Coordinates of N, CA and C in Angstrom, one line a residue:
X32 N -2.3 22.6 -8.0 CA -1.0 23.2 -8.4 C -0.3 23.6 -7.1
X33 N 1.0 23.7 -7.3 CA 1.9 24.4 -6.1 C 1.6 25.7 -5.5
X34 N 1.1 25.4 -4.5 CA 0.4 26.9 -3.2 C 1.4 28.3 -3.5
X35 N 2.5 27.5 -3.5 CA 3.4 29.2 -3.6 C 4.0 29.4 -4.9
X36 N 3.0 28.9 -5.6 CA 3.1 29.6 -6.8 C 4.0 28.9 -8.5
X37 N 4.6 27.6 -7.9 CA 5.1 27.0 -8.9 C 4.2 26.0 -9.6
X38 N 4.8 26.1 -11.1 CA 4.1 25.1 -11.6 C 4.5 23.7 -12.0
X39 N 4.0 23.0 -10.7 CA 3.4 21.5 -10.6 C 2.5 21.2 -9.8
X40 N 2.1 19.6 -10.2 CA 1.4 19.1 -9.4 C 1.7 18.6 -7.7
X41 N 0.9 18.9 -7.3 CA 1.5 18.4 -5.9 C 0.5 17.1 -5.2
X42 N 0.3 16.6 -4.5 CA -0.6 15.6 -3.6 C -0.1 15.8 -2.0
X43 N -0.9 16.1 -1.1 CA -0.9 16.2 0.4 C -1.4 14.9 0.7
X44 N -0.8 14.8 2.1 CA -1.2 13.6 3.0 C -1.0 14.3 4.3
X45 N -2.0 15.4 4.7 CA -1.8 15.1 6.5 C -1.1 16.4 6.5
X46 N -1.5 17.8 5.8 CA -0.8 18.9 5.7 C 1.4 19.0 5.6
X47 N 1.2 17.5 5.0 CA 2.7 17.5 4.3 C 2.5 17.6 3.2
X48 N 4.0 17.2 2.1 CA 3.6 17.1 1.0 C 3.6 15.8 0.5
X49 N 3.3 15.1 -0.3 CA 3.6 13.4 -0.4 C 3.8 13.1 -1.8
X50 N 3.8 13.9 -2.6 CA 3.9 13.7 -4.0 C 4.0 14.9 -4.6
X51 N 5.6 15.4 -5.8 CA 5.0 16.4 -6.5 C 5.6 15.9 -8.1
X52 N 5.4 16.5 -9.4 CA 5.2 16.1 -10.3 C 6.4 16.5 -11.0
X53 N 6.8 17.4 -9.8 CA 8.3 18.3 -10.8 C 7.6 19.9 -11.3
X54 N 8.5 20.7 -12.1 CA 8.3 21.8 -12.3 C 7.7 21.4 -14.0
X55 N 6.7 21.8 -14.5 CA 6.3 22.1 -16.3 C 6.9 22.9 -17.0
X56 N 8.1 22.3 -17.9 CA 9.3 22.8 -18.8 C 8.8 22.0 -20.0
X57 N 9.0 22.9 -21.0 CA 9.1 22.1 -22.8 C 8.0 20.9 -22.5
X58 N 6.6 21.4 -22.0 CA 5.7 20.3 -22.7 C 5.7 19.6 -21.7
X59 N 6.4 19.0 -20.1 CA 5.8 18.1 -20.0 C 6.4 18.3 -18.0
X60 N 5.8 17.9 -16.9 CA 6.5 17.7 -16.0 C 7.9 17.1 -15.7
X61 N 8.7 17.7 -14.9 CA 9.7 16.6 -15.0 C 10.1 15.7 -14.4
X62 N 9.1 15.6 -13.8 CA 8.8 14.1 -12.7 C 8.4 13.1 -13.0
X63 N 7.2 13.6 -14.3 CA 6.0 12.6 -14.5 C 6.0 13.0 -16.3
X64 N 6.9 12.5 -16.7 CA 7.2 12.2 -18.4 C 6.4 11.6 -19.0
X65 N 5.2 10.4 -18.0 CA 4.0 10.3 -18.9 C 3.0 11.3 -19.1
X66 N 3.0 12.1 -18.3 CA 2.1 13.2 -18.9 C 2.1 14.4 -19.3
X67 N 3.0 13.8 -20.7 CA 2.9 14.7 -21.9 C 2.9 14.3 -23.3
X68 N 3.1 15.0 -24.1 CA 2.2 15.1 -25.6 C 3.4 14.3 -26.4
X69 N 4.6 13.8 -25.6 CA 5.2 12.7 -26.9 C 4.8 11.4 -25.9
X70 N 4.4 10.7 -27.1 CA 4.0 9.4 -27.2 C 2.4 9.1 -27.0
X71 N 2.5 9.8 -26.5 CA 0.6 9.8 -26.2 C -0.3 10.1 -27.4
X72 N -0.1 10.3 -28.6 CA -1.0 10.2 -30.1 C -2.1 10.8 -29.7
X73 N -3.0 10.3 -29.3 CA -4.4 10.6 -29.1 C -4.5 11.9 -27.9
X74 N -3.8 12.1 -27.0 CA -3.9 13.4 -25.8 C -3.1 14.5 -26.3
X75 N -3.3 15.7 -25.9 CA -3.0 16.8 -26.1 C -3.2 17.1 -24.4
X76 N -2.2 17.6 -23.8 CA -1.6 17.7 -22.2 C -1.5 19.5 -22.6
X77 N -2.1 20.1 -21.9 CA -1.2 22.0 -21.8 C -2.0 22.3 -20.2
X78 N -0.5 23.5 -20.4 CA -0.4 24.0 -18.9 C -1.1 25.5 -19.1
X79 N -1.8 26.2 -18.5 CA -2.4 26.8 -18.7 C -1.6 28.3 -17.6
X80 N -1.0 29.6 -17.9 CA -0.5 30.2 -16.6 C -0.6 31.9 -17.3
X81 N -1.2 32.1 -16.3 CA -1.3 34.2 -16.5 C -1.5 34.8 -15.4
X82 N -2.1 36.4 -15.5 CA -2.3 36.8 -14.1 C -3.6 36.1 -13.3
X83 N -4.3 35.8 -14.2 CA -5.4 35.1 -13.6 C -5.6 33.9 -13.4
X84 N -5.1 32.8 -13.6 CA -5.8 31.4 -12.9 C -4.4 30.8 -13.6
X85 N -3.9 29.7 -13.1 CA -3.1 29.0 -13.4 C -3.3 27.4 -13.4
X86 N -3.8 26.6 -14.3 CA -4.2 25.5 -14.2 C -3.9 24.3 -15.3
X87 N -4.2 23.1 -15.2 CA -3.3 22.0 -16.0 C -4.5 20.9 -16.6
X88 N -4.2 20.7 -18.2 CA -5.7 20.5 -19.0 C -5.1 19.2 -19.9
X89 N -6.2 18.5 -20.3 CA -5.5 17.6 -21.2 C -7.0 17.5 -22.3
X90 N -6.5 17.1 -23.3 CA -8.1 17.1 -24.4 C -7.8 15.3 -24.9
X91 N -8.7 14.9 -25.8 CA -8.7 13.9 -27.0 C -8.7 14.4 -28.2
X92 N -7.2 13.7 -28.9 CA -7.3 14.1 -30.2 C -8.3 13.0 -31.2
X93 N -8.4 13.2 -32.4 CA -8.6 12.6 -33.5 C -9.8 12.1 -33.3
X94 N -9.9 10.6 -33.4 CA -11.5 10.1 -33.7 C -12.2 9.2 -32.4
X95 N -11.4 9.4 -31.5 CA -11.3 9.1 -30.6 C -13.0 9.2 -29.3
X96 N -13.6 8.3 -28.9 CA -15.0 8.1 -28.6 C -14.5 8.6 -27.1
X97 N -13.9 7.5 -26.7 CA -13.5 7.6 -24.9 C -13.1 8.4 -24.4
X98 N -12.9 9.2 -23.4 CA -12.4 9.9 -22.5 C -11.6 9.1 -21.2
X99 N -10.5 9.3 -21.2 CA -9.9 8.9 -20.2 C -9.7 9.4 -18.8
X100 N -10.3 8.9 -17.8 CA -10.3 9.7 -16.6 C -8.7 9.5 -15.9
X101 N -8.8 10.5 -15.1 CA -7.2 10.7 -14.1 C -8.0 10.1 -12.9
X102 N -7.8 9.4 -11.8 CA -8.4 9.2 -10.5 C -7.2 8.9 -9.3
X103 N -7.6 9.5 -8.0 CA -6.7 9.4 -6.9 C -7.1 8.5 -6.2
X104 N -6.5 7.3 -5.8 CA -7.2 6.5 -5.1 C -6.8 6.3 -3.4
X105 N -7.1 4.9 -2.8 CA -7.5 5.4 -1.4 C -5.6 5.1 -1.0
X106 N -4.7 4.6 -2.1 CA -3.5 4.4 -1.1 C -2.3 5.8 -2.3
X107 N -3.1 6.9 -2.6 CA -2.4 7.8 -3.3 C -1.9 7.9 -4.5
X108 N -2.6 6.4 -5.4 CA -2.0 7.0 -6.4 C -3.1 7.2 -7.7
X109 N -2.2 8.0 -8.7 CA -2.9 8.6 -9.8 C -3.2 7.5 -11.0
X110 N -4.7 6.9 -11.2 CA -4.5 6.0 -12.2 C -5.4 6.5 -13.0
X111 N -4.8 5.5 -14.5 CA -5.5 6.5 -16.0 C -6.8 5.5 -16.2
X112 N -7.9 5.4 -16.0 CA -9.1 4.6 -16.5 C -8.7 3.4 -17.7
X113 N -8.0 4.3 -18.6 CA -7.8 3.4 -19.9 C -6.9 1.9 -19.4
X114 N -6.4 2.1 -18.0 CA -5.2 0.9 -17.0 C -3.8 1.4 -17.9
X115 N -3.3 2.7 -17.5 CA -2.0 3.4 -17.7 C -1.4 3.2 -16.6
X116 N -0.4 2.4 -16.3 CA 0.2 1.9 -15.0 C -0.1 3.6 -14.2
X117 N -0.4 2.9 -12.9 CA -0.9 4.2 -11.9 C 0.7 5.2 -11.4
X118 N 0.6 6.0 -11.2 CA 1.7 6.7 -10.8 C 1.3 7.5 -9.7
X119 N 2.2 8.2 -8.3 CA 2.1 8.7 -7.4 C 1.5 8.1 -6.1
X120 N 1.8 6.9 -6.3 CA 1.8 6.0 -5.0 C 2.9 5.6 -4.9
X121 N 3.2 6.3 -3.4 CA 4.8 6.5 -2.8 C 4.5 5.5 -1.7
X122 N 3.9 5.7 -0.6 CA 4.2 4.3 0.7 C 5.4 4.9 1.2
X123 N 6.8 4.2 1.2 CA 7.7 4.4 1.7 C 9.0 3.9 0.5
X124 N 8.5 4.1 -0.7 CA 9.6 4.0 -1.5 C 9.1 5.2 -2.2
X125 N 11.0 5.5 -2.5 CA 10.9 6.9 -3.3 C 11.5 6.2 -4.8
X126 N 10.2 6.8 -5.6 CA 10.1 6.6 -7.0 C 9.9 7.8 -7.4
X127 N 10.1 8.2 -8.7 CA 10.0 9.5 -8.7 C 8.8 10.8 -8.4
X128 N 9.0 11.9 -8.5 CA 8.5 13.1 -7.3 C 7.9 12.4 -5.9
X129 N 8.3 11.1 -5.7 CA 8.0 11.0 -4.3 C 8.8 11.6 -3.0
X130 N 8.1 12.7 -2.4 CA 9.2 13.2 -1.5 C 9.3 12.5 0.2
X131 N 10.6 11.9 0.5 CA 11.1 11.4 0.9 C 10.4 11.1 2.7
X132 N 9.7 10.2 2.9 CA 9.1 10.3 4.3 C 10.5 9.7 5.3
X133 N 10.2 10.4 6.5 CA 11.1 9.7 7.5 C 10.5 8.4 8.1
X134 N 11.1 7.7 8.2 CA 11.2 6.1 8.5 C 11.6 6.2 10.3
X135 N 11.0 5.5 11.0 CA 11.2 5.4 12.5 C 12.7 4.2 12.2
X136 N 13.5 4.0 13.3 CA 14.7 3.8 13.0 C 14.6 2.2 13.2
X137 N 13.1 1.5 13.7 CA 13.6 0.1 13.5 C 12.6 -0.3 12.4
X138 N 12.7 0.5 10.8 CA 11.9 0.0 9.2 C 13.5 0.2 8.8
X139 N 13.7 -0.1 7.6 CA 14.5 -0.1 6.7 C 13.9 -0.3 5.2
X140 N 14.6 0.1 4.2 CA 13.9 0.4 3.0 C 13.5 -0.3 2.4
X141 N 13.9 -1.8 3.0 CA 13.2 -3.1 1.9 C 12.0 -3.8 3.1
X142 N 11.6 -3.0 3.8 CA 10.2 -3.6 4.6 C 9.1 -2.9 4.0
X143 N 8.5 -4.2 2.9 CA 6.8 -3.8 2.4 C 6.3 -4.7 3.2
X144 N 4.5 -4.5 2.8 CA 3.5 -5.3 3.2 C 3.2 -5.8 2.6
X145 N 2.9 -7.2 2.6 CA 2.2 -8.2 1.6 C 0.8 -8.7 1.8
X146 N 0.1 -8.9 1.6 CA -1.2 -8.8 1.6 C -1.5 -10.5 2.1
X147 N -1.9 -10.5 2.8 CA -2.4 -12.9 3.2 C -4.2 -12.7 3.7
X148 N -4.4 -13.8 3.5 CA -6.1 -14.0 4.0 C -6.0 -15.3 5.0
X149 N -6.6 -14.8 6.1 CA -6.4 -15.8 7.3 C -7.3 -14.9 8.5
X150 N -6.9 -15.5 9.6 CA -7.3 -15.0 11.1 C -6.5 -14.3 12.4
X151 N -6.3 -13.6 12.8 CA -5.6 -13.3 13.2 C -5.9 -14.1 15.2
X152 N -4.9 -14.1 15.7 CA -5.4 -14.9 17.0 C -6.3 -14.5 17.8
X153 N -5.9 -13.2 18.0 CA -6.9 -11.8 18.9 C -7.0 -10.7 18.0
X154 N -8.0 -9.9 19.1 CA -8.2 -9.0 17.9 C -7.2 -7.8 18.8
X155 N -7.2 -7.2 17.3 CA -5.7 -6.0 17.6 C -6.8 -4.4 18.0
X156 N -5.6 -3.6 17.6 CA -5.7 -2.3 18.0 C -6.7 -1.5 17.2
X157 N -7.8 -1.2 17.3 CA -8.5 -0.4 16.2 C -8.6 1.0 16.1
X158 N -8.8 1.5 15.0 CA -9.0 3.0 15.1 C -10.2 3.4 14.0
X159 N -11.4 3.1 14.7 CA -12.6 4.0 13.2 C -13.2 5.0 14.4
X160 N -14.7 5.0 13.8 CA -15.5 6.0 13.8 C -15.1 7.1 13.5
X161 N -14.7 8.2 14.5 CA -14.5 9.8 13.5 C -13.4 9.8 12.9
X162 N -12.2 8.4 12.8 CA -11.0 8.6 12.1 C -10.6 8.7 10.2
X163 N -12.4 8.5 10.0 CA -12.5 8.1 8.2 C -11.1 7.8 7.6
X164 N -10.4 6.9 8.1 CA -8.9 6.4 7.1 C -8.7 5.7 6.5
X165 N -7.8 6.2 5.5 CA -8.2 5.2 4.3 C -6.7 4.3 4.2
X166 N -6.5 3.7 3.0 CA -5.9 2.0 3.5 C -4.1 2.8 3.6
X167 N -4.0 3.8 3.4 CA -2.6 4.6 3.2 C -2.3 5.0 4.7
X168 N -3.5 5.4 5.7 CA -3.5 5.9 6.7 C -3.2 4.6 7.5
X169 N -3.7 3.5 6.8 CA -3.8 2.2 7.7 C -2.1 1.6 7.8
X170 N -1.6 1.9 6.5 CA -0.3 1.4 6.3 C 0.5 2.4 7.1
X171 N 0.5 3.3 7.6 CA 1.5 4.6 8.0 C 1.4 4.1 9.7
X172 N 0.5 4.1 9.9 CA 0.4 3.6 11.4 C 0.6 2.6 12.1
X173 N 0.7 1.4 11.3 CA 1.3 0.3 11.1 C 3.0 0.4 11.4
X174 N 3.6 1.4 9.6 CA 5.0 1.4 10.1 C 5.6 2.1 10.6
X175 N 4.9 3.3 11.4 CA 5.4 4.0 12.9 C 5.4 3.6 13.6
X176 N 4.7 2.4 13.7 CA 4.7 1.7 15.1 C 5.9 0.5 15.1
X177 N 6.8 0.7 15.9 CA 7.5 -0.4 16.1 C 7.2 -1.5 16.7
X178 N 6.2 -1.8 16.8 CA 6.0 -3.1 17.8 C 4.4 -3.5 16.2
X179 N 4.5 -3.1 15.5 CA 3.2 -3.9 14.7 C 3.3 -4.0 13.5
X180 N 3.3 -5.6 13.6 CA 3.5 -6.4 12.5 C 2.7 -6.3 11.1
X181 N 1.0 -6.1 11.5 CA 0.4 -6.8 10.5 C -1.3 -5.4 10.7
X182 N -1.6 -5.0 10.2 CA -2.9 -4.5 9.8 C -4.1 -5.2 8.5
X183 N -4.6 -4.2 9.2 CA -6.0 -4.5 8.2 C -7.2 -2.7 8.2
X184 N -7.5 -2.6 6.7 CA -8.4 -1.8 6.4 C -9.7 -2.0 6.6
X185 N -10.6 -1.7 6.5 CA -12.1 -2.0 6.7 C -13.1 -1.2 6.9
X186 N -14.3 -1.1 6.0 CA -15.6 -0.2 5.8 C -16.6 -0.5 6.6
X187 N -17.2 0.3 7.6 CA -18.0 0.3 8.3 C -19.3 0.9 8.5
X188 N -20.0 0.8 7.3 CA -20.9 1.6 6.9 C -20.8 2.4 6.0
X189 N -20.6 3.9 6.0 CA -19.8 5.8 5.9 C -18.8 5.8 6.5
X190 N -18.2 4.7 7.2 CA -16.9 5.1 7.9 C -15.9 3.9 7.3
X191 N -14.6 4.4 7.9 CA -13.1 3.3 7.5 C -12.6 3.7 8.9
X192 N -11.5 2.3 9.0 CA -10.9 2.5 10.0 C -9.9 1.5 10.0
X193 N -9.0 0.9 10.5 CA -8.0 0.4 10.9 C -8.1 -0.9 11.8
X194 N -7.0 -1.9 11.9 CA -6.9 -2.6 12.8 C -5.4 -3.1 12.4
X195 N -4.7 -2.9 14.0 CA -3.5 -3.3 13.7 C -3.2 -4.3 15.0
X196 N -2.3 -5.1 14.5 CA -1.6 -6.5 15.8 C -0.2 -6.0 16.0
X197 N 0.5 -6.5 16.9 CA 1.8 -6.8 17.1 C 2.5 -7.5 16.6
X198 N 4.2 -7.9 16.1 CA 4.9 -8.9 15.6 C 4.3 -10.2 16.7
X199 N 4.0 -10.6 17.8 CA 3.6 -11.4 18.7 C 2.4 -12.3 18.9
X200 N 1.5 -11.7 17.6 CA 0.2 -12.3 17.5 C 0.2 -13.5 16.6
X201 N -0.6 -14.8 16.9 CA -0.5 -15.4 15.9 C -1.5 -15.3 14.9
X202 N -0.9 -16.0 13.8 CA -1.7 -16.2 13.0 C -2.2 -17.5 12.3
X203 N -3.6 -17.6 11.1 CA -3.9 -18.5 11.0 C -3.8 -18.4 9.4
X204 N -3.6 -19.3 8.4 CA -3.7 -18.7 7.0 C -4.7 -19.6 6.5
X205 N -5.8 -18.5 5.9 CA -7.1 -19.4 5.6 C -7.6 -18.2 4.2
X206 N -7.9 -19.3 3.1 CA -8.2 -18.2 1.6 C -9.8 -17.9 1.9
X207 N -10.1 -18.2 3.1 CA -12.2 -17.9 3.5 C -11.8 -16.6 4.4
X208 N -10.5 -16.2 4.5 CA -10.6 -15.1 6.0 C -10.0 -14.0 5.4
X209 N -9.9 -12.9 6.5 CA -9.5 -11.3 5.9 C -8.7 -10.9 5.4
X210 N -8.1 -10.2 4.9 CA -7.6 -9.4 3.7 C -6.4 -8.4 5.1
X211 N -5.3 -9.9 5.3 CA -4.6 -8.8 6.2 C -3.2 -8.5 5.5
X212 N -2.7 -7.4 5.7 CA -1.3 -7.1 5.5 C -0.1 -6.8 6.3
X213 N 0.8 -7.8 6.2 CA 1.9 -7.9 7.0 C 3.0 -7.7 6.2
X214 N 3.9 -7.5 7.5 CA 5.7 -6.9 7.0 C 6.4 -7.9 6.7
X215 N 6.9 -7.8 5.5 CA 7.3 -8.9 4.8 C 8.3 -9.5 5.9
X216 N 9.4 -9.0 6.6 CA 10.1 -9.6 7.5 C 9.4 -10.7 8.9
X217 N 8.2 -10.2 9.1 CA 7.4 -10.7 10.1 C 6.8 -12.1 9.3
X218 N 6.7 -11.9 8.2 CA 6.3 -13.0 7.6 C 7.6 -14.3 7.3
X219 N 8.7 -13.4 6.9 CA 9.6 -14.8 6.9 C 10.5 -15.4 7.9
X220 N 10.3 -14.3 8.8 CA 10.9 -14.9 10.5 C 10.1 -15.3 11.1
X221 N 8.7 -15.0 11.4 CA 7.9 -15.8 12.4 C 7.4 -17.4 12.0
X222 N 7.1 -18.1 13.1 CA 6.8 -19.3 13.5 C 5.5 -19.3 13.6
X223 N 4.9 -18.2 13.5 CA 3.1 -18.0 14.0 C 2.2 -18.0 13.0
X224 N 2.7 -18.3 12.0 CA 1.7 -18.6 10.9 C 1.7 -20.1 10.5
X225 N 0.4 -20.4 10.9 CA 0.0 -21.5 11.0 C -1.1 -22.0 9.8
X226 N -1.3 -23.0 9.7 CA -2.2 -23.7 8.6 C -3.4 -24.0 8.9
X227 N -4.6 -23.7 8.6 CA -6.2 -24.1 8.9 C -6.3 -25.2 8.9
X228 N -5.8 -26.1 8.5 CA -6.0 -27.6 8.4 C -5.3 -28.2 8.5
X229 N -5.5 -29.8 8.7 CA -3.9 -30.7 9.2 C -3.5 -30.9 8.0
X230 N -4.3 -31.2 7.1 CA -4.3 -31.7 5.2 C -3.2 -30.3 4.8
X231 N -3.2 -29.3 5.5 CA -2.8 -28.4 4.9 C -1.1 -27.7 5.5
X232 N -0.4 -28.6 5.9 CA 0.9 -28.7 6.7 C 1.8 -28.1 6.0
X233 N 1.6 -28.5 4.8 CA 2.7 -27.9 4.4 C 2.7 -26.2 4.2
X234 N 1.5 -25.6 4.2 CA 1.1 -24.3 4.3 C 2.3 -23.6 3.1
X235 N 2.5 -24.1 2.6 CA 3.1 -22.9 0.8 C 4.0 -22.7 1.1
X236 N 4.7 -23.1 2.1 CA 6.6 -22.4 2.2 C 7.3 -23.2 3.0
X237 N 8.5 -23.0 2.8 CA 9.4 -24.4 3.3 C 9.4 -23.4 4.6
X238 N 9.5 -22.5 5.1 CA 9.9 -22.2 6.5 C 8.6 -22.9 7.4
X239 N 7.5 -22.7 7.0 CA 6.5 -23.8 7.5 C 6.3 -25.1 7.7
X240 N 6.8 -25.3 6.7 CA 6.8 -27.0 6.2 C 8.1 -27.7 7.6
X241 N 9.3 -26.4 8.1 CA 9.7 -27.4 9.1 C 9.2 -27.0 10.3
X242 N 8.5 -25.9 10.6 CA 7.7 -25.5 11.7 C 6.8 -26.8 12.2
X243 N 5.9 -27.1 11.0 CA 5.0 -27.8 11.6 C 5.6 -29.4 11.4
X244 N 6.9 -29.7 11.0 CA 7.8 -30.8 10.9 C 7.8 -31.1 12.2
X245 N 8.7 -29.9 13.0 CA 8.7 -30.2 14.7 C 7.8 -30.3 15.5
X246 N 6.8 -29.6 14.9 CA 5.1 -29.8 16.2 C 4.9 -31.4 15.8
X247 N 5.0 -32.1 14.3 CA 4.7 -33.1 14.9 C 5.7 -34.4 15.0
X248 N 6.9 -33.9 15.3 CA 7.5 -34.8 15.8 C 7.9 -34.8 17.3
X249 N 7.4 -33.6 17.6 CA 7.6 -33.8 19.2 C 6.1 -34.3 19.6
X250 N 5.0 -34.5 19.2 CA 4.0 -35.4 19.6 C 4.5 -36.5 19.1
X251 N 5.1 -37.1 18.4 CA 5.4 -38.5 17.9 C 6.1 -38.7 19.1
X252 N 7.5 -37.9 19.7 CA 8.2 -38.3 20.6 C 7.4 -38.4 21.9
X253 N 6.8 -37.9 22.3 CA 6.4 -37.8 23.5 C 5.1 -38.9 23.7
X254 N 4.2 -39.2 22.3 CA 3.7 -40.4 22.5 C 4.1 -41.7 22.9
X255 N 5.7 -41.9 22.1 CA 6.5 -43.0 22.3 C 7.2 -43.1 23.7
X256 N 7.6 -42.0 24.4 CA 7.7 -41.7 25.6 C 6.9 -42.4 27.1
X257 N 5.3 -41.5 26.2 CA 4.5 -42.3 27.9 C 4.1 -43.8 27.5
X258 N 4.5 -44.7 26.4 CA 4.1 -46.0 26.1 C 5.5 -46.5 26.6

């Protein structure tokens, strides 16, 4: 609940705030309108507030076997077990109680990450051992950084940590390789994403398909050349 005394929910990231739920009026947050008692049949949602403890409860009505868990996951948001679309995963779009992060001045609001499996050329910048960060921390440091294109999360035992490239690195796109995430603009401007195989030229997108058009027509030219 809110430290200075109001009643909502809140989520920190990093001694900010990163999510709040709204204030609890008539039954239900005003942020987060799924968690309350219209529409929901089977839950019973109350807020609980006196001199002594102030806290936020939900039951199962009727004949009802399951219990539905709330869970926070590693990129912030709140999902219902039962698969109630997850809510309070903010990133860098503001949806609602997401409170508003500042953006360095070369993101703009339509730069997501999209997730590819491939190789990266070199290996990039890392951050584990005592940094335990989870895939939210991995995305943040990514888009403060102006000069980096593409990250990656990864478990290292009891630890997580990071790995991030530059817009300048190439790449390779292979469905046997890592789990990397790039900025969607880096993906449709760059020339560096390349295809694992020759069979495989056309690599899924026409901005590719003329990339690797010109690699092999300037070996056709230049073979005709020294003959």
């Amino acid at each position: 609940m809110g430290v200075n005394g109001s009643s909502q929910l809140i989520i920190w990231w990093k001694k900010s705030v990163y999510w709040t739920s709204g204030v609890w009026q008539d039954g239900q947050f005003e942020l987060l309108p799924v968690l309350s008692n219209e529409g929901q049949g089977y839950k019973n949602f109350s807020y609980i507030s006196n001199d002594d403890e102030k806290y936020f409860t939900y039951s199962i009505n009727g004949n009802h076997t399951s219990v539905a868990r709330y869970m926070l996951d590693s990129k912030g948001a709140i999902a219902e077990s039962t698969g109630l679309a997850p809510f309070g995963a903010c990133s860098y779009k503001f949806d609602l109680g997401c409170v508003e992060q500042k953006s360095p001045h070369c993101r703009n609001k339509n730069d997501r990450f999209e997730l590819r499996k491939g190789f990266m050329s070199v290996q990039g910048v890392r951050f584990d051992g005592s940094y335990n960060l989870s895939l939210f921390d991995c995305e943040a440091k990514c888009f403060n950084n102006c000069s980096c294109g593409a990250y990656d999360f990864f478990i290292n035992g009891s630890q997580t940590g990071c790995e991030i490239w530059s817009e300048e690195t190439g790449f390779t796109e292979d469905n046997n390789g890592r789990e990397i995430y790039f900025l969607n603009h880096f993906l449709n401007h760059s020339n560096k994403v390349k295809c694992s195989k020759v069979v495989d030229m056309a690599c899924h997108s026409s901005h590719r398909i003329s990339s690797c058009t010109r690699v092999l027509f300037s070996i056709l030219f230049y073979s005709k050349e020294k003959t």
